[in-house]
Coordinates of C-alpha atoms (C1' of nucleotides) in Angstrom, one line a residue:
Chain A
X24 CA 23.6 11.6 -4.3
X25 CA 22.3 8.4 -1.5
X26 CA 18.7 8.3 -0.9
X27 CA 16.8 5.1 0.0
X28 CA 13.7 7.1 -0.7
X29 CA 12.2 9.2 -3.1
X30 CA 12.4 12.8 -1.2
X31 CA 11.4 14.6 -4.2
X32 CA 7.6 13.3 -3.9
X33 CA 5.5 14.5 -1.4
X34 CA 7.3 17.2 -0.7
X35 CA 4.6 19.6 2.2
X36 CA 3.7 22.7 1.4
X37 CA 3.7 25.6 3.8
X38 CA 2.7 28.9 3.8
X39 CA 6.0 30.3 2.5
X40 CA 5.6 28.1 -0.8
X41 CA 2.4 29.2 -1.1
X42 CA 3.7 33.0 -0.7
X43 CA 6.2 32.2 -3.4
X44 CA 4.5 30.0 -5.6
X45 CA 1.8 33.1 -5.5
X46 CA 4.1 35.6 -6.3
X47 CA 5.6 33.2 -9.2
X48 CA 2.2 33.8 -10.7
X49 CA 1.4 36.8 -10.5
X50 CA 4.6 37.9 -12.1
X51 CA 6.3 39.5 -9.2
X52 CA 9.9 40.2 -9.3
X53 CA 9.9 39.2 -13.3
X54 CA 9.4 36.2 -12.2
X55 CA 12.8 35.5 -10.3
X56 CA 13.3 33.7 -7.2
X57 CA 16.1 33.8 -5.3
X58 CA 16.6 32.8 -1.3
X59 CA 20.0 32.8 0.9
X60 CA 21.4 31.0 3.9
X61 CA 22.8 33.5 5.7
X62 CA 24.9 32.3 8.1
X63 CA 27.2 34.1 10.8
X64 CA 30.7 32.2 10.9
X65 CA 30.7 32.4 14.6
X66 CA 30.4 28.8 15.5
X67 CA 29.3 25.3 13.8
X68 CA 25.8 24.7 12.4
X69 CA 23.4 22.3 13.7
X70 CA 20.3 20.5 12.9
X71 CA 17.8 23.8 13.2
X72 CA 20.0 25.3 10.8
X73 CA 19.6 22.1 8.8
X74 CA 15.8 23.5 8.6
X75 CA 17.2 26.8 7.5
X76 CA 18.9 25.5 4.7
X77 CA 16.3 22.9 3.5
X78 CA 14.2 25.4 3.3
X79 CA 15.8 28.2 1.5
X80 CA 17.8 25.5 -0.8
X81 CA 14.8 23.4 -0.8
X82 CA 12.4 26.1 -2.3
X83 CA 14.8 27.1 -4.8
X84 CA 15.4 23.9 -6.2
X85 CA 11.8 23.3 -6.3
X86 CA 10.6 26.6 -7.9
X87 CA 13.5 26.5 -10.2
X88 CA 15.3 30.0 -8.6
X89 CA 18.5 29.8 -7.1
X90 CA 19.6 29.9 -3.3
X91 CA 23.0 31.6 -2.1
X92 CA 25.2 30.5 0.4
X93 CA 25.7 34.0 2.1
X94 CA 28.3 34.5 5.1
X95 CA 26.7 36.9 7.0
X96 CA 30.3 38.1 8.3
X97 CA 30.1 41.5 10.1
X98 CA 31.5 41.4 13.5
X99 CA 35.3 40.4 13.3
X100 CA 35.2 40.1 17.3
X101 CA 33.3 36.8 16.9
X102 CA 33.8 35.3 13.7
X103 CA 36.9 33.2 12.5
X104 CA 37.6 31.3 9.0
X105 CA 37.8 28.0 10.9
X106 CA 33.9 28.7 10.8
X107 CA 33.6 29.6 7.7
X108 CA 34.9 26.4 6.5
X109 CA 33.0 24.0 8.5
X110 CA 29.9 25.7 7.3
X111 CA 30.8 25.3 3.9
X112 CA 31.3 21.9 4.6
X113 CA 28.6 21.0 6.3
X114 CA 26.3 22.8 3.6
X115 CA 28.0 20.5 1.1
X116 CA 27.6 17.3 3.0
X117 CA 23.6 18.0 3.3
X118 CA 23.7 18.0 -0.3
X119 CA 23.1 21.6 -1.5
X120 CA 24.6 23.2 -4.3
X121 CA 25.1 27.3 -4.3
X122 CA 26.6 27.4 -7.7
X123 CA 30.0 29.2 -8.5
X124 CA 30.1 31.1 -5.9
X125 CA 29.9 31.8 -2.2
X126 CA 28.9 34.9 -1.2
X127 CA 30.2 37.1 1.8
X128 CA 28.4 40.3 3.4
X129 CA 32.4 41.0 3.7
X130 CA 32.5 41.8 -0.2
X131 CA 29.9 44.6 0.3
X132 CA 31.9 46.6 2.1
X133 CA 32.2 49.7 0.1
X134 CA 29.1 49.5 -1.4
X135 CA 27.6 49.2 2.5
X136 CA 29.8 52.2 3.2
X137 CA 28.4 54.3 0.3
X138 CA 25.1 53.6 1.1
X139 CA 25.5 54.6 4.5
X140 CA 27.0 57.8 3.2
X141 CA 23.5 57.9 0.8
X142 CA 21.6 57.9 3.8
X143 CA 23.6 60.5 5.5
X144 CA 23.3 63.0 2.9
X145 CA 19.6 62.4 2.8
X146 CA 19.8 63.4 6.3
X147 CA 18.5 60.5 7.6
X148 CA 21.4 59.2 9.4
X149 CA 23.9 60.6 11.7
X150 CA 27.0 60.2 13.9
X151 CA 26.2 59.9 17.4
X152 CA 28.4 60.3 20.2
X153 CA 26.7 58.9 23.2
X154 CA 28.1 56.0 25.0
X155 CA 26.8 52.9 24.8
X156 CA 25.4 53.5 28.4
X157 CA 23.8 57.1 27.7
X158 CA 22.2 55.5 24.2
X159 CA 20.7 52.6 26.5
X160 CA 19.1 55.7 29.0
X161 CA 18.1 57.3 25.8
X162 CA 16.3 54.3 24.1
X163 CA 14.0 54.0 26.4
X164 CA 11.9 51.1 27.4
X165 CA 9.7 48.6 26.4
X166 CA 6.7 51.5 27.7
X167 CA 8.3 54.4 27.6
X168 CA 9.3 56.2 24.1
X169 CA 13.4 57.3 24.2
X170 CA 14.9 60.7 24.1
X171 CA 16.4 62.0 21.1
X172 CA 20.5 61.9 20.9
X173 CA 22.1 65.3 20.9
X174 CA 23.7 64.9 18.1
X175 CA 20.4 64.1 16.4
X176 CA 20.7 67.1 14.2
X177 CA 24.0 67.6 13.7
X178 CA 24.4 69.2 10.1
X179 CA 25.1 66.8 6.9
X180 CA 28.6 68.1 6.5
X181 CA 29.9 67.2 9.6
X182 CA 28.1 63.9 9.7
X183 CA 30.1 63.1 6.3
X184 CA 32.9 64.6 7.9
X185 CA 33.2 62.3 11.1
X186 CA 31.9 59.2 9.6
X187 CA 34.7 59.6 7.0
X188 CA 37.1 60.1 9.8
X189 CA 35.5 56.7 11.9
X190 CA 36.2 55.0 8.8
X191 CA 39.7 56.4 8.3
X192 CA 40.8 55.5 12.1
X193 CA 40.8 59.2 13.8
X194 CA 38.5 57.4 16.8
X195 CA 38.5 55.1 19.2
X196 CA 35.8 51.9 19.6
X197 CA 33.1 53.3 21.2
X198 CA 33.5 57.0 20.8
X199 CA 30.8 57.5 18.1
X200 CA 28.1 55.4 15.8
X201 CA 26.8 55.8 12.9
X202 CA 22.6 55.8 13.5
X203 CA 19.6 55.5 11.5
X204 CA 17.7 58.6 12.2
X205 CA 13.8 57.3 12.3
X206 CA 11.8 57.7 15.6
X207 CA 12.6 57.5 18.9
X208 CA 9.5 57.4 20.4
X209 CA 8.6 54.4 18.4
X210 CA 6.8 51.8 20.2
X211 CA 9.2 49.3 18.0
X212 CA 12.4 49.7 19.6
X213 CA 14.2 48.6 16.9
X214 CA 13.1 51.7 15.2
X215 CA 14.3 54.2 17.4
X216 CA 17.4 55.3 15.7
X217 CA 19.3 52.3 15.4
X218 CA 22.8 52.0 15.4
X219 CA 23.8 51.3 11.7
X220 CA 27.8 51.3 12.0
X221 CA 30.5 51.0 14.9
X222 CA 33.8 51.8 15.0
X223 CA 35.7 48.2 15.8
X224 CA 39.8 48.5 15.3
X225 CA 40.1 44.5 14.5
X226 CA 41.3 42.4 11.9
X227 CA 38.3 40.4 9.8
X228 CA 38.6 37.1 8.8
X229 CA 38.7 38.6 5.0
X230 CA 39.3 41.7 5.0
X231 CA 41.8 41.8 7.1
X232 CA 42.8 45.6 8.3
X233 CA 41.1 47.1 5.6
X234 CA 38.2 48.4 7.6
X235 CA 38.0 49.9 11.1
X236 CA 34.2 50.5 11.3
X237 CA 31.5 47.9 10.2
X238 CA 28.4 47.5 9.5
X239 CA 25.7 46.7 12.1
X240 CA 23.5 43.2 10.8
X241 CA 20.3 45.4 10.3
X242 CA 22.0 47.6 7.9
X243 CA 23.7 44.8 6.1
X244 CA 21.5 42.3 5.7
X245 CA 18.9 44.0 3.8
X246 CA 21.1 45.8 1.4
X247 CA 22.9 42.5 0.7
X248 CA 19.5 40.4 -0.1
X249 CA 19.1 43.4 -2.7
X250 CA 22.4 43.3 -4.6
X251 CA 22.1 39.6 -4.5
X252 CA 18.6 40.0 -5.8
X253 CA 16.9 38.0 -3.7
X254 CA 13.6 38.2 -3.4
X255 CA 11.9 36.1 -0.4
X256 CA 14.3 36.4 2.4
X257 CA 13.6 33.8 4.7
X258 CA 14.4 33.9 8.5
X259 CA 13.4 33.4 12.1
X260 CA 10.3 34.7 14.0
X261 CA 13.0 37.0 16.3
X262 CA 13.6 38.8 13.2
X263 CA 10.1 39.7 12.9
X264 CA 10.5 42.7 14.8
X265 CA 13.1 44.3 12.7
X266 CA 11.1 43.9 9.8
X267 CA 10.0 47.5 9.5
X268 CA 13.3 48.7 9.8
X269 CA 14.5 46.5 6.7
X270 CA 12.2 47.7 5.1
X271 CA 12.7 51.4 6.1
X272 CA 16.6 50.8 5.2
X273 CA 15.6 49.6 1.4
X274 CA 13.1 52.4 0.9
X275 CA 15.4 55.0 2.0
X276 CA 18.6 53.7 0.2
X277 CA 18.9 53.3 -3.8
X278 CA 18.8 49.6 -3.5
X279 CA 18.6 47.5 -6.6
X280 CA 15.1 45.8 -5.5
X281 CA 13.4 45.0 -2.7
X282 CA 13.2 42.1 -1.4
X283 CA 10.5 40.4 1.0
X284 CA 11.3 39.0 4.6
X285 CA 9.6 36.1 5.5
X286 CA 9.3 34.9 9.3
X287 CA 9.2 31.2 10.3
X288 CA 9.7 29.5 13.7
X289 CA 12.8 27.6 14.4
X290 CA 13.3 23.9 15.1
X291 CA 13.6 22.7 18.8
X292 CA 14.1 19.2 19.5
X293 CA 13.2 17.8 22.7
X294 CA 15.6 16.0 24.7
X295 CA 19.0 18.2 23.7
X296 CA 19.7 21.9 23.3
X297 CA 20.3 24.3 20.4
X298 CA 21.6 27.4 21.5
X299 CA 24.8 27.9 20.2
X300 CA 25.7 29.2 23.9
X301 CA 24.6 26.4 25.5
X302 CA 25.9 24.1 23.1
X303 CA 29.1 25.6 24.0
X304 CA 29.3 25.4 27.5
X305 CA 28.5 21.7 26.8
X306 CA 32.0 21.6 24.9
X307 CA 34.3 23.6 26.8
X308 CA 32.8 22.1 30.1
X309 CA 33.9 18.9 28.5
X310 CA 30.4 17.5 29.4
X311 CA 30.9 15.7 25.5
X312 CA 34.2 15.3 23.7
X313 CA 34.1 18.6 21.1
X314 CA 31.7 20.1 18.6
X315 CA 31.9 16.9 16.9
X316 CA 30.4 15.0 19.8
X317 CA 28.1 12.1 18.4
X318 CA 25.9 13.0 21.0
X319 CA 25.4 16.8 20.1
X320 CA 22.9 18.1 17.7
X321 CA 25.7 19.9 15.6
X322 CA 25.7 18.3 11.9
X323 CA 29.1 17.9 12.5
X324 CA 28.4 15.5 15.4
X325 CA 25.0 13.9 13.8
X326 CA 27.5 13.0 11.0
X327 CA 30.1 11.4 13.2
X328 CA 26.8 9.6 14.7
X329 CA 25.9 8.1 11.7
X330 CA 23.0 10.0 10.2
X331 CA 22.7 10.4 6.6
X332 CA 22.0 13.7 4.4
X333 CA 19.0 11.9 2.9
X334 CA 17.3 11.7 6.5
X335 CA 18.0 15.1 8.0
X336 CA 16.4 16.8 4.3
X337 CA 13.5 14.2 5.2
X338 CA 12.5 14.8 8.2
X339 CA 13.2 18.4 7.5
X340 CA 10.4 18.6 5.1
X341 CA 8.4 16.0 7.4
X342 CA 8.7 18.8 10.0
X343 CA 7.1 21.9 7.7
X344 CA 7.4 25.2 8.3
X345 CA 5.2 27.3 10.3
X346 CA 5.1 30.4 12.7
X347 CA 3.9 27.7 15.7
X348 CA 6.9 27.9 18.1
X349 CA 7.1 24.0 18.8
X350 CA 9.4 21.3 20.4
X351 CA 9.4 18.3 18.0
X352 CA 9.9 14.9 19.4
X353 CA 13.4 13.0 18.4
X354 CA 11.5 10.5 17.8
X355 CA 10.5 11.9 14.5
X356 CA 13.8 12.5 13.4
X357 CA 14.9 8.8 14.7
X358 CA 12.1 7.4 12.6
X359 CA 13.2 9.4 9.7
X360 CA 17.1 8.0 10.1
X361 CA 15.5 4.3 10.4
X362 CA 13.7 5.3 7.3
X363 CA 16.7 5.4 5.2
X364 CA 19.0 3.4 7.1
X365 CA 16.7 0.4 6.3
X366 CA 17.1 0.8 2.7
X367 CA 20.5 1.6 2.4
X368 CA 22.6 -0.5 5.2
X369 CA 23.8 -3.6 4.5
X370 CA 23.2 -6.3 7.5
X371 CA 25.9 -7.7 8.9
X372 CA 26.6 -9.4 12.3
X373 CA 28.0 -8.5 16.1
X374 CA 27.8 -9.3 19.2
X375 CA 27.9 -6.6 21.6
X376 CA 28.0 -8.4 25.0
X377 CA 29.4 -12.0 23.9
X378 CA 28.4 -15.1 25.8
X379 CA 30.7 -18.4 24.7
X380 CA 28.4 -21.3 23.0
X381 CA 30.1 -24.8 22.5
X382 CA 28.5 -26.7 19.6
X383 CA 29.4 -30.3 21.4
X384 CA 28.4 -32.3 18.5
X385 CA 30.3 -30.0 15.9
X386 CA 33.7 -32.2 14.5
X387 CA 36.5 -30.5 16.2
X388 CA 37.6 -27.1 17.1
X389 CA 39.8 -25.4 14.4
X390 CA 37.0 -27.0 11.6
X391 CA 35.4 -24.0 9.8
X392 CA 32.5 -24.0 7.6
X393 CA 31.6 -20.9 5.0
X394 CA 27.9 -19.9 5.2
X395 CA 26.0 -17.6 3.0
X396 CA 24.4 -14.9 4.4
X397 CA 21.9 -12.0 2.5
X398 CA 23.4 -8.4 2.9
X399 CA 20.0 -7.1 2.7
X400 CA 16.9 -9.9 2.9
X401 CA 14.8 -7.4 0.8
X402 CA 17.4 -6.3 -1.5
X403 CA 18.9 -9.2 -3.4
X404 CA 20.8 -7.1 -5.6
X405 CA 23.1 -6.0 -2.5
X406 CA 24.5 -9.5 -2.8
X407 CA 25.7 -11.6 0.1
X408 CA 28.5 -12.4 1.6
X409 CA 30.5 -15.2 3.2
X410 CA 30.3 -16.0 6.8
X411 CA 32.0 -18.4 9.3
X412 CA 30.6 -21.2 11.7
X413 CA 32.8 -23.5 14.1
X414 CA 32.8 -24.9 17.4
X415 CA 33.2 -22.0 19.3
X416 CA 30.3 -19.4 18.7
X417 CA 29.6 -16.3 20.7
X418 CA 25.6 -14.9 21.2
X419 CA 24.5 -11.7 22.9
X420 CA 24.1 -12.6 26.8
X421 CA 21.0 -11.1 26.7
X422 CA 19.7 -13.7 24.0
X423 CA 20.1 -16.5 27.0
X424 CA 17.6 -16.6 29.9
X425 CA 18.2 -19.5 32.3
X426 CA 14.6 -19.0 33.5
X427 CA 13.1 -18.2 30.6
X428 CA 9.5 -17.3 30.3
X429 CA 7.1 -18.3 27.9
X430 CA 7.2 -15.1 25.5
X431 CA 10.9 -15.2 25.5
X432 CA 11.8 -16.8 22.1
X433 CA 15.2 -17.1 22.4
X434 CA 17.9 -19.6 24.1
X435 CA 17.2 -21.3 27.3
X436 CA 17.6 -24.6 28.6
X437 CA 16.2 -27.7 26.5
X438 CA 15.4 -24.6 24.2
X439 CA 16.1 -25.0 20.5
X440 CA 16.9 -21.8 18.5
X441 CA 17.7 -20.8 14.9
X442 CA 21.4 -19.1 14.5
X443 CA 20.8 -16.8 11.8
X444 CA 22.1 -18.1 8.3
X445 CA 23.3 -20.9 9.8
X446 CA 22.2 -24.3 12.4
X447 CA 19.6 -24.7 14.8
X448 CA 21.1 -25.2 18.0
X449 CA 19.3 -26.7 21.6
X450 CA 20.7 -25.6 24.1
X451 CA 22.2 -28.6 27.1
X452 CA 24.2 -27.2 29.8
X453 CA 25.0 -23.9 31.4
X454 CA 28.0 -23.2 32.8
X455 CA 28.7 -20.9 35.7
X456 CA 31.2 -19.2 37.5
X457 CA 32.0 -19.0 41.5
X458 CA 29.4 -16.2 41.4
X459 CA 26.9 -18.1 39.5
X460 CA 27.1 -16.1 36.2
X461 CA 26.8 -17.7 33.2
X462 CA 29.7 -18.4 31.2
X463 CA 29.3 -20.7 28.5
X464 CA 26.7 -22.6 27.1
X465 CA 27.2 -26.2 26.0
X466 CA 24.7 -26.6 22.7
X467 CA 24.1 -29.2 19.7
X468 CA 23.5 -28.5 16.5
X469 CA 21.1 -30.0 13.8
X470 CA 23.2 -30.5 10.6
X471 CA 20.0 -30.9 8.5
X472 CA 19.3 -27.4 9.2
X473 CA 22.3 -25.9 7.4
X474 CA 21.5 -22.5 6.4
X475 CA 18.9 -22.2 8.8
X476 CA 15.8 -24.2 7.1
X477 CA 14.7 -27.2 8.7
X478 CA 13.9 -30.3 5.9
X479 CA 11.2 -31.7 8.6
X480 CA 9.3 -28.3 8.6
X481 CA 9.6 -28.4 12.4
X482 CA 9.8 -24.5 13.7
X483 CA 11.6 -22.5 16.1
X484 CA 10.6 -19.0 17.7
X485 CA 13.5 -17.3 17.7
X486 CA 16.4 -16.4 15.6
X487 CA 19.4 -15.1 17.1
X488 CA 22.6 -13.2 15.4
X489 CA 26.0 -14.8 16.3
X490 CA 29.7 -14.7 15.6
X491 CA 32.2 -17.6 15.5
X492 CA 35.5 -17.3 16.7
X493 CA 37.2 -17.4 13.7
X494 CA 34.7 -15.3 11.9
X495 CA 35.1 -12.3 14.0
X496 CA 37.4 -9.7 15.4
X497 CA 37.2 -7.2 18.5
X498 CA 35.8 -4.0 18.6
X499 CA 35.2 -1.4 20.5
X500 CA 31.2 -0.2 20.7
X501 CA 30.2 3.4 21.7
X502 CA 26.5 3.2 22.7
X503 CA 24.9 6.5 22.4
X504 CA 21.6 7.6 23.7
X505 CA 19.9 11.0 24.2
X506 CA 22.2 13.5 25.9
X507 CA 19.5 14.7 28.3
X508 CA 17.2 13.2 30.4
X509 CA 14.3 16.1 30.4
X510 CA 12.5 16.9 27.3
X511 CA 13.0 20.3 27.9
X512 CA 16.7 20.6 29.4
X513 CA 16.5 24.6 29.6
X514 CA 12.9 24.2 31.2
X515 CA 14.1 25.1 35.0
X516 CA 16.1 27.8 35.1
X517 CA 18.8 26.1 37.0
X518 CA 21.8 24.9 34.9
X519 CA 20.9 22.8 32.5
X520 CA 23.6 20.5 32.4
X521 CA 22.4 18.8 35.7
X522 CA 19.8 17.0 33.1
X523 CA 22.7 15.7 31.5
X524 CA 21.8 11.3 30.8
X525 CA 24.8 9.9 32.7
X526 CA 24.4 7.3 29.9
X527 CA 24.3 9.0 26.8
X528 CA 27.3 7.5 26.6
X529 CA 28.5 3.7 27.3
X530 CA 31.3 2.5 26.0
X531 CA 31.9 -1.2 25.2
X532 CA 34.5 -3.4 24.8
X533 CA 35.3 -6.6 24.1
X534 CA 32.6 -6.7 21.4
X535 CA 33.0 -9.1 18.2
X536 CA 31.9 -8.2 14.9
X537 CA 31.6 -10.1 11.8
X538 CA 35.5 -10.0 9.8
X539 CA 33.6 -8.5 7.2
X540 CA 33.6 -5.4 8.9
X541 CA 37.1 -4.9 9.3
X542 CA 37.3 -2.2 6.0
X543 CA 34.2 -0.5 7.4
X544 CA 34.6 3.0 5.9
X545 CA 34.1 5.5 8.7
X546 CA 30.7 6.9 8.9
X547 CA 29.0 4.1 6.2
X548 CA 26.1 2.6 7.9
X549 CA 25.7 -0.9 8.6
X550 CA 23.1 -2.6 10.6
X551 CA 24.1 -4.7 13.1
X552 CA 21.3 -7.6 13.0
X553 CA 18.3 -7.3 15.6
X554 CA 20.8 -4.4 17.5
X555 CA 20.3 -1.1 15.5
X556 CA 22.8 1.0 13.2
X557 CA 26.0 1.4 13.7
X558 CA 28.9 2.5 11.6
X559 CA 32.5 3.0 12.5
X560 CA 33.8 6.1 14.0
X561 CA 35.6 8.9 11.7
X562 CA 38.0 10.1 14.3
X563 CA 38.6 7.1 16.2
X564 CA 38.2 4.4 14.2
X565 CA 40.8 2.0 12.8
X566 CA 41.7 -1.4 11.3
X567 CA 43.6 -2.3 14.2
X568 CA 41.5 -0.8 16.6
X569 CA 37.9 -0.4 15.5
X570 CA 35.5 1.5 17.1
X571 CA 31.7 1.6 15.8
X572 CA 29.2 4.2 16.7
X573 CA 25.5 3.1 17.1
X574 CA 23.4 5.8 15.2
X575 CA 19.8 4.7 16.5
X576 CA 18.4 1.2 17.6
X577 CA 16.1 -1.0 15.6
X578 CA 12.6 -0.3 16.8
X579 CA 12.2 -3.1 19.4
X580 CA 8.9 -4.2 20.6
X581 CA 10.0 -6.7 22.7
X582 CA 11.9 -4.5 25.0
X583 CA 8.5 -2.6 25.4
X584 CA 7.0 -5.8 26.0
X585 CA 9.0 -7.6 28.5
X586 CA 9.3 -4.0 30.5
X587 CA 5.7 -4.6 31.3
Chain B
rU823 C1' 1.3 47.4 31.8
rG824 C1' 4.1 49.6 24.5
rG825 C1' 5.0 46.8 20.0
rG826 C1' 5.3 42.3 17.5
rG827 C1' 3.5 37.1 17.0
rC828 C1' 1.6 32.4 18.0
rG829 C1' -2.3 29.0 19.9
rU830 C1' -6.1 22.1 15.2
rC831 C1' -4.9 14.8 18.1
rG832 C1' 0.6 12.9 22.8
rU833 C1' 4.2 15.5 18.8
rC834 C1' 4.6 17.6 14.2
rA835 C1' 1.2 19.7 10.5
rA836 C1' -2.5 20.1 6.5
rG837 C1' -7.3 23.3 6.2
rC838 C1' -7.9 30.3 4.0
rG839 C1' -17.0 29.8 4.7
rG840 C1' -19.3 24.2 2.8
rU841 C1' -19.1 20.5 7.5
rA842 C1' -11.3 17.9 10.9
rA843 C1' -5.8 16.2 5.0
rG844 C1' -1.1 13.4 6.4
rA845 C1' 3.4 12.1 9.3
rC846 C1' 5.4 9.9 14.2
rA847 C1' 3.4 8.3 18.9
rC848 C1' 0.0 4.9 20.5
rA849 C1' -3.4 -0.1 20.2
rG850 C1' -4.9 -4.2 17.8
rG851 C1' -4.2 -7.9 13.4
rA852 C1' -1.4 -10.7 9.2
rU853 C1' 3.4 -11.8 7.1
rU854 C1' 8.9 -12.5 8.6
rU855 C1' 15.3 -17.2 8.8
rU856 C1' 16.2 -9.7 12.5
rG857 C1' 10.7 -9.6 18.3
rA858 C1' 13.3 -5.5 12.6
rU859 C1' 11.4 -4.4 7.8
rU860 C1' 6.4 -5.1 5.4
rC861 C1' 1.1 -4.7 5.1
rC862 C1' -3.9 -4.1 7.5
rU863 C1' -7.2 -1.9 10.8
rG864 C1' -8.4 1.6 14.6
rC865 C1' -7.2 7.0 16.3
rA866 C1' -10.0 14.9 16.9
rU867 C1' -18.7 15.4 16.5
rU868 C1' -14.1 18.8 17.2
rC869 C1' -10.2 22.9 16.1
rG870 C1' -7.7 28.2 23.1
rG871 C1' -12.3 30.1 25.8
rA872 C1' -17.2 32.7 25.4
rG873 C1' -20.4 35.5 22.7
rG874 C1' -22.1 36.8 17.6
rU875 C1' -22.8 36.8 12.0
rU876 C1' -24.1 33.0 8.3
rC877 C1' -28.7 27.7 5.7
rG878 C1' -23.8 26.4 7.3
rA879 C1' -17.5 28.9 10.9
rA880 C1' -11.2 25.9 12.4
rU881 C1' -12.2 29.1 9.1
rC882 C1' -15.3 36.2 9.1
rC883 C1' -16.4 40.0 14.2
rU884 C1' -16.4 41.3 19.3
rC885 C1' -14.2 40.4 24.0
rC886 C1' -11.2 37.1 27.3
rC887 C1' -7.6 33.2 28.7
rG888 C1' -2.7 31.3 27.0
rC889 C1' 2.5 30.9 25.3
rC890 C1' 6.8 33.3 22.8
rC891 C1' 10.0 37.6 21.0
rC892 C1' 12.0 43.0 21.6
rA893 C1' 15.0 47.9 25.8
rG894 C1' 23.5 44.7 22.2
rC895 C1' 28.0 49.8 19.4
rC896 C1' 25.2 40.4 18.3
rA897 C1' 23.0 38.2 14.4

RNA sequence: UGGGGCGUCGUCAAGCGGUAAGACACAGGAUUUUGAUUCCUGCAUUCGGAGGUUCGAAUCCUCCCGCCCCAGCCA
């Protein structure tokens, strides 16, 4: 696993770890420790899921227990094999192992059915014939208790018969459900005789047409946990109200054990949206280019953007786990990214917006010279490479200013700068087009400064990145920025898509990158010196048509200063 | 106005009766062939508010205020 830093160290404590550590110390669960990551295969994973993944797999690793990857596939209406596949690939990419076996709630359908029968026999569940609307009516409201279903006291034998016939497909969708018999007057609405099985004559991605009744989440989840010997069932805050039901079910049924459900706050990031529905809207309405659009917080998206698993893992560790609802600054995520990329990304040079520079005193066009460049100035072990210098080179347009202020440490008429790993050059002349745009610079170089050092000890304020005509190839570059302008895009109740940043993607053509980059592997991070971290796009880049995605910029204090 | 949660620096977040960790951000400074990195320095007399208990409270008690979640045959 490639990591640029020791992430095992300094793992933060949180209340969940404290509980687990205490349980282990007391010898609870015979000293076992098992968690699970239970996604429903009805969409793509996003960075919010990464928090749960890192938490569940992380504590398992740390306490020498295990974490099961279990698909909560109880609703064939929404689920699909393609989601199962993408989730598996995302979890793997994040760097976690789930052992030999992947678990599926659907593998427990037979046992779940038996547990339901057990509940019926105990008089703790009944088949209810209320319609969905009637049921809503009978449920009561937040402030008023519900009414009992007329079927609530149906005899056990009849319930058993009806449930069996539900299973055999004798009834249409919606005609009957199986309900737990708890308390219609409970202040907790989840306890007002919740539905635990419904009829859905629908093919399931895994069990195909074997079933036409499917268990509900509440019934399935706790029992699945128990069947797997899960000790700590970690979930998000909205399930707190379900905990009494989770516990009731496990108490009433002959489950092998009784896992402890612990809730934590889900992750929110500013300048983005995280809900499945909203992400879907962005994709479907074409605001972005698919689920793996590099601007999306999906795992597939940030991966394509160039984020590394190590950075994400570190981020999840840094933000901690608590029960407080929060919105984390993406800056924190970007910082974790830079921290990792700074260690692992080789340095190269690329000019995004080229300005031609002719070296007046260079012998002649076509004569080239090879110079050494370090792949990572702080890590000589990463080696060096050759870069080509010649009479015609290109620098970043922004690195030249005709009427430059004193603090501008770059090129300007009469000023001298260093071209990284090459020579000092001095700007002698500025060539403009009819509109007055600067189109070319005429400079001289100092042959004594080869490599970038001046033998006479002469100092120069700025060092520019550059590329030569012979040493570069054209490329397209996608400049990605935050997808939304608003910190909380969904704050106003009207259309959140109105907050989309029109410049979240700026496509650049005519960029020039070092020849070295022709073989850039997709998703592999490179630092384009002085610009940021980039990677070749995994979907569209090719040797003949290079496309780089900007993963994140370098910290830029000059930009901050110059704006003032 | 039923029930369940949550409120510690701009953003996360430790703290669990002994006198406010850390990270990011921010502000200074040093080093630098990336205005990057790295390295120093500073940054909550105060923990939603008000009372109370205590020698001592962010931590315990009371009341109040604010925010989030729940009325799917979704998860």
